[in-house]
Coordinates of N, CA, C and O in Angstrom, one line a residue:
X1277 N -2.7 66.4 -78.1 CA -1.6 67.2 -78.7 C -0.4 66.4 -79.0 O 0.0 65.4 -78.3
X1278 N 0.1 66.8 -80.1 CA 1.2 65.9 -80.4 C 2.6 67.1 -80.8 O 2.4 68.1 -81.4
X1279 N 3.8 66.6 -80.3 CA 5.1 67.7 -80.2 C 6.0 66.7 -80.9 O 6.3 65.6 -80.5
X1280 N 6.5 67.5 -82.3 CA 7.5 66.5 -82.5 C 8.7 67.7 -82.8 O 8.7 68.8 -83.3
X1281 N 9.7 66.9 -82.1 CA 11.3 68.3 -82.2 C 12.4 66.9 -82.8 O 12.7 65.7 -82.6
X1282 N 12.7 67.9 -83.6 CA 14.3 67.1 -84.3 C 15.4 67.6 -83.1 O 15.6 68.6 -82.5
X1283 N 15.8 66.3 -83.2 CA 17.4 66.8 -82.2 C 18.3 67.5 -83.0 O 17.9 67.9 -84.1
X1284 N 19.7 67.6 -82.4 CA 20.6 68.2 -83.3 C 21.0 66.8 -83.5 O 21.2 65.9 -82.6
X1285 N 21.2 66.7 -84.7 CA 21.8 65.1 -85.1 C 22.8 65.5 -86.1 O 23.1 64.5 -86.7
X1286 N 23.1 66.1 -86.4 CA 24.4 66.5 -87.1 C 24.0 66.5 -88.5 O 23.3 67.5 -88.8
X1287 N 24.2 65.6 -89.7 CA 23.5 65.7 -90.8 C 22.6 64.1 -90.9 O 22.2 63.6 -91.9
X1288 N 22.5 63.5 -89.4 CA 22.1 62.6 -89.3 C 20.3 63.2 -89.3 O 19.8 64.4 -89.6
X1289 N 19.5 61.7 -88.9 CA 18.1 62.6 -88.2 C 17.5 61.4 -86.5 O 17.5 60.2 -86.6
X1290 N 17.2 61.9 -85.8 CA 17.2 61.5 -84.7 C 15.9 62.2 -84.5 O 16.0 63.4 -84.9
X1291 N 14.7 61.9 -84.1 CA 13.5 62.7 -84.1 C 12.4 62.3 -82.6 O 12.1 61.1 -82.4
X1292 N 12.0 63.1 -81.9 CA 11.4 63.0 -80.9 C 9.7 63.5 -81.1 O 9.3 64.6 -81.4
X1293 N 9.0 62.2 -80.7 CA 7.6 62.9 -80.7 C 6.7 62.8 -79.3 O 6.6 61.8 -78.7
X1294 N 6.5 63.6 -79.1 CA 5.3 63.3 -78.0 C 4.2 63.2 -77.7 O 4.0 64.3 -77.3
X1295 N 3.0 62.4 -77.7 CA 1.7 62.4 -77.6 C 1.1 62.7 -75.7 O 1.4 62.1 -74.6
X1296 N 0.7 63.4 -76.0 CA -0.2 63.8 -74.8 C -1.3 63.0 -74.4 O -2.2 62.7 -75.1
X1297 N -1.1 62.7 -73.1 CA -1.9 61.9 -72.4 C -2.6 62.1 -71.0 O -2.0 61.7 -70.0
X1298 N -3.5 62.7 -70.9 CA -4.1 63.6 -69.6 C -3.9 62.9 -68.7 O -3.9 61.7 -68.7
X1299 N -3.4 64.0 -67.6 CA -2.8 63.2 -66.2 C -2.3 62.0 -66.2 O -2.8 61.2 -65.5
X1300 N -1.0 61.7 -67.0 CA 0.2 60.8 -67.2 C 1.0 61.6 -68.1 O 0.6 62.4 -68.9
X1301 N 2.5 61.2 -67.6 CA 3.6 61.6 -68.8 C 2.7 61.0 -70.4 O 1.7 60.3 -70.5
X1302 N 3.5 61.7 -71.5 CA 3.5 61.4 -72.7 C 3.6 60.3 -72.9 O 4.4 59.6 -72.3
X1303 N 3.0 59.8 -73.8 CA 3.6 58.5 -74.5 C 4.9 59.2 -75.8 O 4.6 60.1 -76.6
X1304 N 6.3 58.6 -75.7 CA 7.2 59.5 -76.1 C 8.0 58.1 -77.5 O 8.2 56.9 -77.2
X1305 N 8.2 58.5 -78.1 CA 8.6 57.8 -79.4 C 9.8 58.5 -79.9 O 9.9 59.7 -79.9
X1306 N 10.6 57.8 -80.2 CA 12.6 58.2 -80.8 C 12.4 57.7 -82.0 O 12.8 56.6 -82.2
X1307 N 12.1 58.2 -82.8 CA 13.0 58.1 -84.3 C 14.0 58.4 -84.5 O 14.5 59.5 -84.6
X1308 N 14.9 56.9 -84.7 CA 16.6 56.7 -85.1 C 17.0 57.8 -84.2 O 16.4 58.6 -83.5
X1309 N 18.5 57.6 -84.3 CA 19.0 58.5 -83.1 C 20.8 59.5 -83.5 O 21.7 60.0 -82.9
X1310 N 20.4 59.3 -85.0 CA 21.4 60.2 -85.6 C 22.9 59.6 -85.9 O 22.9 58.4 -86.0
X1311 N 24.4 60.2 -86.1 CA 25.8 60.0 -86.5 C 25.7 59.2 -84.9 O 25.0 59.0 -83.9
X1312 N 27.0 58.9 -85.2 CA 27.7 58.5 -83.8 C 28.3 59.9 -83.5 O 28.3 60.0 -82.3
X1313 N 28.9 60.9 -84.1 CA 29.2 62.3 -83.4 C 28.2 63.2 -82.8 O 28.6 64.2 -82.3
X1314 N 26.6 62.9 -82.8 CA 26.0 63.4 -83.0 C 25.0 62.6 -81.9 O 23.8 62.7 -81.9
X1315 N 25.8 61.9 -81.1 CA 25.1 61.0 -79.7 C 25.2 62.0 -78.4 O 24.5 61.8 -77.4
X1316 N 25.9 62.6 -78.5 CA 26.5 63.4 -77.1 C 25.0 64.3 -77.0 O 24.3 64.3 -76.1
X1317 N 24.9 65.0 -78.1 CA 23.7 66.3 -78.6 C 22.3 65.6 -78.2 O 21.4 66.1 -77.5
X1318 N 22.2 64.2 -78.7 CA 21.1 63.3 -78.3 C 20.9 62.9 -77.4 O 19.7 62.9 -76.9
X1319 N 22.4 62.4 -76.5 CA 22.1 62.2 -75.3 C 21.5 63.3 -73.9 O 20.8 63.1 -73.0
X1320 N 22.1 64.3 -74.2 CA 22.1 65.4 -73.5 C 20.6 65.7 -73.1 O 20.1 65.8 -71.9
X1321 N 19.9 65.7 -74.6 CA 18.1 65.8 -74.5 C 17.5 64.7 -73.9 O 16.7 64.9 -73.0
X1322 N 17.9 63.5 -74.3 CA 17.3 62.8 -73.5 C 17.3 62.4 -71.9 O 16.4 62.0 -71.2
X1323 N 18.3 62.7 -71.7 CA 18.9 62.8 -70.1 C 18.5 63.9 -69.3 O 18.7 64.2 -68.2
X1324 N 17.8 64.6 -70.4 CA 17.0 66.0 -69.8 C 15.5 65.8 -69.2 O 14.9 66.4 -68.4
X1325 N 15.0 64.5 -70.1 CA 13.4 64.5 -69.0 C 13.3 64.4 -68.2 O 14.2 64.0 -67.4
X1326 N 11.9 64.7 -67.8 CA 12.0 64.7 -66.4 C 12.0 63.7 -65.1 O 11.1 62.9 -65.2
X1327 N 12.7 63.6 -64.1 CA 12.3 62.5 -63.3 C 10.9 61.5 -63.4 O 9.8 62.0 -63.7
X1328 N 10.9 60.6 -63.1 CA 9.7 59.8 -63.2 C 8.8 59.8 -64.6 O 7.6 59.5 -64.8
X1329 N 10.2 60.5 -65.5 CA 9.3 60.5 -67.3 C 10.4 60.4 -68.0 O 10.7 61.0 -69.1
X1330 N 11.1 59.4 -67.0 CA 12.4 59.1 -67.9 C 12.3 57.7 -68.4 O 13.0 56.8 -68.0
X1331 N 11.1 57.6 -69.4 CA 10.6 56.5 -70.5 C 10.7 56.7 -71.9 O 10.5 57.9 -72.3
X1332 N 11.0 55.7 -72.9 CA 10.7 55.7 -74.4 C 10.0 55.0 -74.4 O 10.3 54.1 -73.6
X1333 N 8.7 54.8 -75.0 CA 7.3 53.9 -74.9 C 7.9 53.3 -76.1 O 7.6 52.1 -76.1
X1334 N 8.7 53.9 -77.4 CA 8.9 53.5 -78.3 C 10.2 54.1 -79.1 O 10.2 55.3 -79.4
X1335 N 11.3 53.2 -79.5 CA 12.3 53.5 -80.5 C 12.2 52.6 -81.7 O 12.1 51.4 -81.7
X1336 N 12.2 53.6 -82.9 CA 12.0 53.3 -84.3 C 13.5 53.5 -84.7 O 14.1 54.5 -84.4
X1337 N 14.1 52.3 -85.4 CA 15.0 52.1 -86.0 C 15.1 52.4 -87.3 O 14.9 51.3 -87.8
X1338 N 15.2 53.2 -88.2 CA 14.4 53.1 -89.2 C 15.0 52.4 -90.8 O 14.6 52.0 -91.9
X1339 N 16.0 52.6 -90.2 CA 17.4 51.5 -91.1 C 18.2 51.1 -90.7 O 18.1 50.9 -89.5
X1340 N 19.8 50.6 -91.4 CA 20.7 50.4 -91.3 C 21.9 51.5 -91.4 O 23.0 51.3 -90.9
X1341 N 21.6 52.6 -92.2 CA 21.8 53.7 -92.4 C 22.9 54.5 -91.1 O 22.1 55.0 -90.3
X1342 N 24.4 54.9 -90.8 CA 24.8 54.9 -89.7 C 24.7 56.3 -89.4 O 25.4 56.7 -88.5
X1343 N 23.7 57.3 -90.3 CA 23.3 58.5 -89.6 C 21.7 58.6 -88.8 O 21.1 59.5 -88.2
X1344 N 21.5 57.2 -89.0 CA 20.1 57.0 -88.3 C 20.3 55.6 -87.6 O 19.1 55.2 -87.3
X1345 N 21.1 54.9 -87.3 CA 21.5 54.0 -86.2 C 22.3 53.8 -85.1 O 22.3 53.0 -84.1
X1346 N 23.3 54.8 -85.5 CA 24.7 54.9 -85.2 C 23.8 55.2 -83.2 O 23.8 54.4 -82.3
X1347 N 23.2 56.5 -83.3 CA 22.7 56.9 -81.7 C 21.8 55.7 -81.0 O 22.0 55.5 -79.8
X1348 N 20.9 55.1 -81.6 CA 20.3 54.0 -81.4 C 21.2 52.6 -81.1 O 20.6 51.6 -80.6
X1349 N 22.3 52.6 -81.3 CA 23.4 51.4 -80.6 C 23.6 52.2 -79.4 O 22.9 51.9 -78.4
X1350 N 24.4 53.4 -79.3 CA 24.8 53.9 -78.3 C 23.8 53.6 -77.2 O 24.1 52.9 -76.2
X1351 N 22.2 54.4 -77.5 CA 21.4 54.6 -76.3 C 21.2 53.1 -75.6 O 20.9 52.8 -74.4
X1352 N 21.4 52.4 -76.5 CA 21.1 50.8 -75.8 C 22.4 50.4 -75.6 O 22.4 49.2 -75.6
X1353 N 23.8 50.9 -75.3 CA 24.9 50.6 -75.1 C 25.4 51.5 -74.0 O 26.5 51.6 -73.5
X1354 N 23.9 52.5 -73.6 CA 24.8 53.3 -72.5 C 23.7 53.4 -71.2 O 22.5 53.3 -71.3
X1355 N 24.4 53.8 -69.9 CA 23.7 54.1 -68.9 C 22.9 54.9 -68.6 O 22.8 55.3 -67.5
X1356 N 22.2 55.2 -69.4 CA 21.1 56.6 -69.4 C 20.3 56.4 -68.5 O 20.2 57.4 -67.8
X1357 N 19.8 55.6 -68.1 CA 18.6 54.9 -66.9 C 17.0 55.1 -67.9 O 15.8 55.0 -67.6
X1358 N 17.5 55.3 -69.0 CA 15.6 55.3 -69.5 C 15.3 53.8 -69.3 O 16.1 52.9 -69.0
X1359 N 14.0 53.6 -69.7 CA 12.7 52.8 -69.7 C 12.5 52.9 -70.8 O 12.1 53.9 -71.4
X1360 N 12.8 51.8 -71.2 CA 12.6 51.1 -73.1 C 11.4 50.4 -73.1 O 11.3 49.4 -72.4
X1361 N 10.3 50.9 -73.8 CA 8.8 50.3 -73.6 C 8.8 49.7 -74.9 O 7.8 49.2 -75.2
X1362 N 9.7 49.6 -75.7 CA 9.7 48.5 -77.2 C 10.7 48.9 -77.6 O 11.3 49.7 -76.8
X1363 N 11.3 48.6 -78.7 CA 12.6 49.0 -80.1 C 11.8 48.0 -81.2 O 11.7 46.8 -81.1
X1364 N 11.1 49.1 -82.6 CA 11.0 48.7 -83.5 C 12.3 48.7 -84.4 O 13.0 49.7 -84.5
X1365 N 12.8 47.3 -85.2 CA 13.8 47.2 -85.5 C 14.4 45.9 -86.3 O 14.9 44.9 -85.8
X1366 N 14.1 46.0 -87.8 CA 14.1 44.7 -88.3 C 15.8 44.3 -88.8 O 16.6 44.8 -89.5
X1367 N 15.7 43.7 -88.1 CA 17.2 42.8 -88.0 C 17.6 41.8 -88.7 O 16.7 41.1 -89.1
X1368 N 18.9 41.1 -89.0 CA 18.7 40.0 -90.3 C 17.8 38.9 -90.0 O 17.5 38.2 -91.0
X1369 N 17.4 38.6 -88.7 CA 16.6 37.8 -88.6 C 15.3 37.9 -89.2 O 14.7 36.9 -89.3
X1370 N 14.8 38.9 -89.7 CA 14.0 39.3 -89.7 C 13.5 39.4 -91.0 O 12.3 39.3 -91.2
X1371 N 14.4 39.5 -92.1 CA 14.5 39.3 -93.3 C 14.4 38.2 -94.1 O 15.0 37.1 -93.7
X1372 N 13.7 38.2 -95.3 CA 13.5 37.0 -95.8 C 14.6 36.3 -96.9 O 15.3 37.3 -97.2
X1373 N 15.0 35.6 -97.3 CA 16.0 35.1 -98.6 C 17.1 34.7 -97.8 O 17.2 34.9 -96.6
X1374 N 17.9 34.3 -98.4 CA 19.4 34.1 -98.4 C 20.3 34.8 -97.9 O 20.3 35.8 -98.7
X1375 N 21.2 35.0 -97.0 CA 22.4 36.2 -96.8 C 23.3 36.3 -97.8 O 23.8 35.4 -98.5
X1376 N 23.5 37.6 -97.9 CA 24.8 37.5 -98.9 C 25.6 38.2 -97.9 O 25.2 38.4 -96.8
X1377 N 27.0 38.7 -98.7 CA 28.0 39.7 -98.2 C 27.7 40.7 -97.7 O 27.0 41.6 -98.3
X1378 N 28.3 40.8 -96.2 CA 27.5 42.7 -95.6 C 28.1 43.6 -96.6 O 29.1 43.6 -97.3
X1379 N 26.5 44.6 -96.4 CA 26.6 45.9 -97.1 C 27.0 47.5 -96.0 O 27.9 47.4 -95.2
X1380 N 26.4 48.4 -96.1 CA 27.2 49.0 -95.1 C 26.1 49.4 -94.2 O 24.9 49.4 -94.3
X1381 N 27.0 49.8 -93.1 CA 26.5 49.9 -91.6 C 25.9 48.7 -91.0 O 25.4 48.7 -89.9
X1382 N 25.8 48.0 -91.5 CA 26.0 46.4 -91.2 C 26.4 46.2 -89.9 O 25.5 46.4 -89.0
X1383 N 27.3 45.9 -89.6 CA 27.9 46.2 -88.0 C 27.1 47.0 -87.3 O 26.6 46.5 -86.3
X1384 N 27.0 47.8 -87.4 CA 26.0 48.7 -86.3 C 24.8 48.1 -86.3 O 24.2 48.1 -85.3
X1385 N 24.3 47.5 -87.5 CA 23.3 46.7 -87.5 C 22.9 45.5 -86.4 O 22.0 45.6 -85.6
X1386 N 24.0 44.5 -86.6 CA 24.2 43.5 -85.9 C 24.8 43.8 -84.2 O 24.9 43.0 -83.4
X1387 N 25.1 45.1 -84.1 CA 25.5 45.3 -82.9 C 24.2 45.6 -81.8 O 24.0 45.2 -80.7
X1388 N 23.4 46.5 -82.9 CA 22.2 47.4 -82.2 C 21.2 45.6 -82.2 O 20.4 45.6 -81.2
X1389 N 21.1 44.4 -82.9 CA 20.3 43.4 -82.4 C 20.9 42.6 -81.3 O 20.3 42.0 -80.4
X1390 N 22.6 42.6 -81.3 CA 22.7 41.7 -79.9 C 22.4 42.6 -79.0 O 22.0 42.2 -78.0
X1391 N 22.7 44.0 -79.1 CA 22.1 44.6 -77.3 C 20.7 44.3 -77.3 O 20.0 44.2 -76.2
X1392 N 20.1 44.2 -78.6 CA 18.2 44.0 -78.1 C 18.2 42.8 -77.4 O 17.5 42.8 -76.4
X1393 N 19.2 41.6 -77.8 CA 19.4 40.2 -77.5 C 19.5 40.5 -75.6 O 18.9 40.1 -74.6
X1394 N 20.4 41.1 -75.8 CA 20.9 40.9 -74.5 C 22.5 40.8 -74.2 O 23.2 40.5 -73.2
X1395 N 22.6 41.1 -75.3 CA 24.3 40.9 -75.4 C 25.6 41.4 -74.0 O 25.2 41.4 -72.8
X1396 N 26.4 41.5 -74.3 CA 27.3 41.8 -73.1 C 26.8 42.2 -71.9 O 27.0 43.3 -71.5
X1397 N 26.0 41.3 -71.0 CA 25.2 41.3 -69.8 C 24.2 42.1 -70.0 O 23.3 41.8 -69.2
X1398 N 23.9 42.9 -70.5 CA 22.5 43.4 -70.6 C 21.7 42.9 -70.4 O 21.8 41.7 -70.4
X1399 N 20.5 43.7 -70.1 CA 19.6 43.1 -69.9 C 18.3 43.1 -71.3 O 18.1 44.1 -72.0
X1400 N 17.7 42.0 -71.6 CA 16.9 42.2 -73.3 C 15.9 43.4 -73.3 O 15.1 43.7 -72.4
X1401 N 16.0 44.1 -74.5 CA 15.1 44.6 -74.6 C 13.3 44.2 -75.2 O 13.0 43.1 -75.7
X1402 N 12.7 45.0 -75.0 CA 11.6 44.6 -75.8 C 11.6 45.3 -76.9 O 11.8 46.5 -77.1
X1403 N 11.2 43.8 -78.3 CA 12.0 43.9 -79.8 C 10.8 44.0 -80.5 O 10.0 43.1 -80.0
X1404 N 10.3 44.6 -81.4 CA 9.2 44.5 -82.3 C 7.8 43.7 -81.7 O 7.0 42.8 -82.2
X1405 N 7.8 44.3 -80.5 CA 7.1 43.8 -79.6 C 5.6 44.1 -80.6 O 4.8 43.1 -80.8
X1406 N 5.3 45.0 -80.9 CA 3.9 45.4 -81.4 C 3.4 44.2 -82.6 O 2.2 44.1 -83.0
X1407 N 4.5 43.3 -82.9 CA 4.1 42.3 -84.0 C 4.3 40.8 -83.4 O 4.3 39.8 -84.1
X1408 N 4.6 40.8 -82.1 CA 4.7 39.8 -81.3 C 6.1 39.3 -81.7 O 6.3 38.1 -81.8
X1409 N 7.6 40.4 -82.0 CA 8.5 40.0 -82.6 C 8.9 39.6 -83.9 O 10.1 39.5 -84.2
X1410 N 7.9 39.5 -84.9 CA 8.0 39.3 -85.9 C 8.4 41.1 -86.5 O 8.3 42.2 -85.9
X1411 N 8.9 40.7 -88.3 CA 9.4 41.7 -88.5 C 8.0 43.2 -88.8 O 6.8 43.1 -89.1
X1412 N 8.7 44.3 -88.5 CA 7.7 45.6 -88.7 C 7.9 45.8 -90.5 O 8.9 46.0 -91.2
X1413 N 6.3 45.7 -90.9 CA 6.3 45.6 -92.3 C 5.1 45.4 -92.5 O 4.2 44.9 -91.8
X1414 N 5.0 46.1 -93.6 CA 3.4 46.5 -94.2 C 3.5 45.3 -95.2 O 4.5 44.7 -95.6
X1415 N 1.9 45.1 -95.5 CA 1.6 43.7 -95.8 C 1.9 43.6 -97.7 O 1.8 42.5 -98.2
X1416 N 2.0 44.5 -98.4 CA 2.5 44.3 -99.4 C 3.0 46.0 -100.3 O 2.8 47.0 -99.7
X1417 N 3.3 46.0 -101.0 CA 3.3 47.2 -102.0 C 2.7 47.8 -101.9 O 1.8 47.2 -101.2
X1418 N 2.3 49.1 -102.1 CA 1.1 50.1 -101.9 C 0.0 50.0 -100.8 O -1.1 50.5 -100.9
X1419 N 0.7 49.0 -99.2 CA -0.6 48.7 -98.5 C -0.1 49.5 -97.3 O 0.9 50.2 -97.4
X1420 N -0.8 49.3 -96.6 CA -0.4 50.2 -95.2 C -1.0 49.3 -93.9 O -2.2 49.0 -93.7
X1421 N 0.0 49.1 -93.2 CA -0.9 48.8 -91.2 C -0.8 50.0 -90.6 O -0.2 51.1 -90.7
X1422 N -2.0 49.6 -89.6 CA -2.1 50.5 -88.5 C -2.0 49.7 -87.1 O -2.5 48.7 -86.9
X1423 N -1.6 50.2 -86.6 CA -0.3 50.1 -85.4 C -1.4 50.5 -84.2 O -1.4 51.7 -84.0
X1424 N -2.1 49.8 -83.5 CA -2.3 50.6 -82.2 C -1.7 50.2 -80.8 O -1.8 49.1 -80.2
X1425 N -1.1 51.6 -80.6 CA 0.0 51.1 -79.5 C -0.7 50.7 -78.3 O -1.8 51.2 -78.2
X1426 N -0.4 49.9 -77.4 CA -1.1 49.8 -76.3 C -1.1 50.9 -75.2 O 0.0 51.0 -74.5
X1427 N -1.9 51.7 -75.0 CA -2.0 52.7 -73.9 C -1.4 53.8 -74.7 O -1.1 54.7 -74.0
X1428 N -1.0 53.9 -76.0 CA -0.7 55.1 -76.9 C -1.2 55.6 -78.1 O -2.4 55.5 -78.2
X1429 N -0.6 55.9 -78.8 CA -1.3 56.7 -80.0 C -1.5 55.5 -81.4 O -1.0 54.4 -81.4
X1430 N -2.1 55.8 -82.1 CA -2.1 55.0 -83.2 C -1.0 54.9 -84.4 O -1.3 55.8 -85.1
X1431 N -0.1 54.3 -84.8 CA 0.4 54.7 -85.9 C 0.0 54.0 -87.0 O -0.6 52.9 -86.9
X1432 N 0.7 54.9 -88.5 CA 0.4 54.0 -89.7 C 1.5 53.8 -90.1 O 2.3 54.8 -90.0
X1433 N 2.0 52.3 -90.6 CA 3.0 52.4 -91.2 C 2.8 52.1 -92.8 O 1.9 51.4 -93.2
X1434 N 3.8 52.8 -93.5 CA 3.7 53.1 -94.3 C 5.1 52.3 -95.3 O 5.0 52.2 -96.5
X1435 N 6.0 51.8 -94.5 CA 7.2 51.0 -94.9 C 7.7 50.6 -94.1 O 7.4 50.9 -92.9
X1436 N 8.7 49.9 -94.5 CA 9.1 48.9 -95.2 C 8.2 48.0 -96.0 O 7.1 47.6 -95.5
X1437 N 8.4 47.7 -96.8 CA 7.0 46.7 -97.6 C 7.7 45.3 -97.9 O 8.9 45.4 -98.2
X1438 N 7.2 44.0 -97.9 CA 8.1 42.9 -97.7 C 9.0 43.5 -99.1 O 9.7 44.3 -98.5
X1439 N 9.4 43.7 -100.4 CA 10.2 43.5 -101.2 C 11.3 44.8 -101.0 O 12.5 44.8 -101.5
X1440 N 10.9 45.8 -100.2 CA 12.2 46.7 -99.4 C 12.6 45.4 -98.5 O 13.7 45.2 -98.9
X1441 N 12.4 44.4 -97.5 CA 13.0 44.1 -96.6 C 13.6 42.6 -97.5 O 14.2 41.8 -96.8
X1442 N 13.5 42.4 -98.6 CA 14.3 41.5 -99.2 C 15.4 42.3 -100.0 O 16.5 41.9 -100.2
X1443 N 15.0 43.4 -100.3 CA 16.4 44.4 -101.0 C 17.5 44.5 -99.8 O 18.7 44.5 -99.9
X1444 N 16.6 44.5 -98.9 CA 17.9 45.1 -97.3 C 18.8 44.0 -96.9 O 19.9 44.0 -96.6
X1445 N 17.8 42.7 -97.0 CA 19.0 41.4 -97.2 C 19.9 41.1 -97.8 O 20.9 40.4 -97.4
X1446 N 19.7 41.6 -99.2 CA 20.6 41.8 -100.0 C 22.0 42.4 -100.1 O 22.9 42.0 -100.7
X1447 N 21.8 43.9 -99.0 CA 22.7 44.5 -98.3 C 23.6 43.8 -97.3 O 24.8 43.7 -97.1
X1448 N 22.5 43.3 -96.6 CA 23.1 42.9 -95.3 C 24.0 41.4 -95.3 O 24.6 41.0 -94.3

């Protein structure tokens, strides 16, 4: 069985899915995590699981976008006590070409990779761990990967395709 609930993310989208896994918590996945006014509402839910299933097997970044990153800095910038089992999340590193001039949400950009880093004493997260750190990206135009999570569900991805993740450099 699979449960997926939108948070209240304001006119952001922050999205929670669950896969069911017999006799073990869920394997539980965060898509982006909404505005930054719209962290309190997010946090609230998440700080609601239950003891001993206070894990993200996986958070999906899904842009740069600050109604879909903005809660995704916070949750890796705040004390929640979850269990970060990856952060998919392509970062300028990650991108191919030349830098130009930041575009927007940029900053939250670069903020949400030094906390993966390990930034202001943190401790690092695990970063696009499912591609051995390399960037999350489907292998060309009209192609698709499939994703099998370790001890979770399968996904397909469906984008970024390398020539979105050279447009986003462009941005960034």
């Amino acid at each position: 069985m699979i449960a997926l609930e939108a948070l209240a993310a304001a006119y952001g989208d922050s999205l929670l899915v669950e896969c069911a896994r017999p006799g073990r918590p869920p394997y539980r996945i965060l898509v982006d995590g909404g505005p930054p006014e719209a962290w309190e509402a997010v946090r609230a839910r998440l700080a609601a699981l239950l003891a001993g299933e206070r894990r993200l097997d996986l958070v999906i970044v899904t842009h740069i976008d600050s109604d879909h990153i903005a809660g995704a800095v916070r949750l890796l910038a705040d004390d929640l006590g979850l269990e970060l089992g990856d952060v998919w999340f392509n970062a300028l590193a990650h991108l191919p070409a030349p830098a130009v001039p930041a575009g927007r949400s940029v900053d939250e950009g670069e903020t949400l990779a030094a906390l993966l880093a390990g930034a202001a004493g943190r401790p690092a997260v695990p970063w696009n761990r499912a591609l051995d750190g390399a960037a999350i990206v489907t292998p060309g135009d009209a192609a698709y990967l499939e994703i099998a999570l370790p001890d979770g569900p399968r996904l397909t991805l469906l984008s970024p395709t390398p020539r979105r993740l050279a447009a986003l450099r462009r941005l960034w």
